[in-house]
Amino acid sequence: MTEEFKAIARRIRLLALDVDGVLTDGRIHYTGEGEEMKSFSILDGLGIKLLRRAGVQVAIITARRSGAVERRARELGIDHCVQGREDKLEALRELLTGTGFTLAETAYMGDDLPDLRAILAAGLGMTVANASSEVAHRAAWQSRARGGEGAVREACEMLLRARGQWTEALAPYLPEAGGNPGRGGI
């Protein structure tokens, strides 16, 4: 990680995430009754909680509408959940108006063409290992993990390390700290 990259990461106050292909593996399952199901990674959940504890807000911006997404956002204490918005950049700009943050203070993580404009406009554009080639080529940072398989956790850890907050985030999980934060609710 270069010093320039660390400086960009230290400015981040909001991490905005796409859902399908980032927080999930991109597959959508339907029950016989037509109910939609999604799988979320516990790894990503803990990463989001660690980032939030360090003072970085988290948002979801997704083109689809899903009760599962709303529930997951609630479980993780995600600050903003914007659903049903195909123009991710427009949704991000509207979200920023409400938060007072700037694009330079925002990281956006997406995986496919509908995310590209937001990735390019954000202060830190990020993507997953299995992103579309056009997105992978243009993002400033790419995870080693695939979407839905810990890519968001990797992004959260990278941000915490770049901000110099990783040791503090890790401390409660180490025996010498005497803490036991548990896994509840991730």
PDB file of C-alpha atoms in Angstrom, residues 8 11 84 88 101 109 117 137 160:
ATOM      1  CA  ILE A   8      -6.847   8.472   0.208  1.00  0.00           C
ATOM      2  CA  ARG A  11     -10.087  10.375   4.158  1.00  0.00           C
ATOM      3  CA  GLY A  84     -34.495   0.171  -6.130  1.00  0.00           C
ATOM      4  CA  LYS A  88     -25.932   4.151  -8.493  1.00  0.00           C
ATOM      5  CA  PHE A 101     -19.880  13.778   3.173  1.00  0.00           C
ATOM      6  CA  MET A 109     -17.540  -1.095  -3.918  1.00  0.00           C
ATOM      7  CA  ARG A 117     -19.883   5.446 -12.675  1.00  0.00           C
ATOM      8  CA  HIS A 137      -9.656  -2.604 -15.004  1.00  0.00           C
ATOM      9  CA  LEU A 160      -8.701  -0.048   8.816  1.00  0.00           C
TER      10      LEU A 160
END
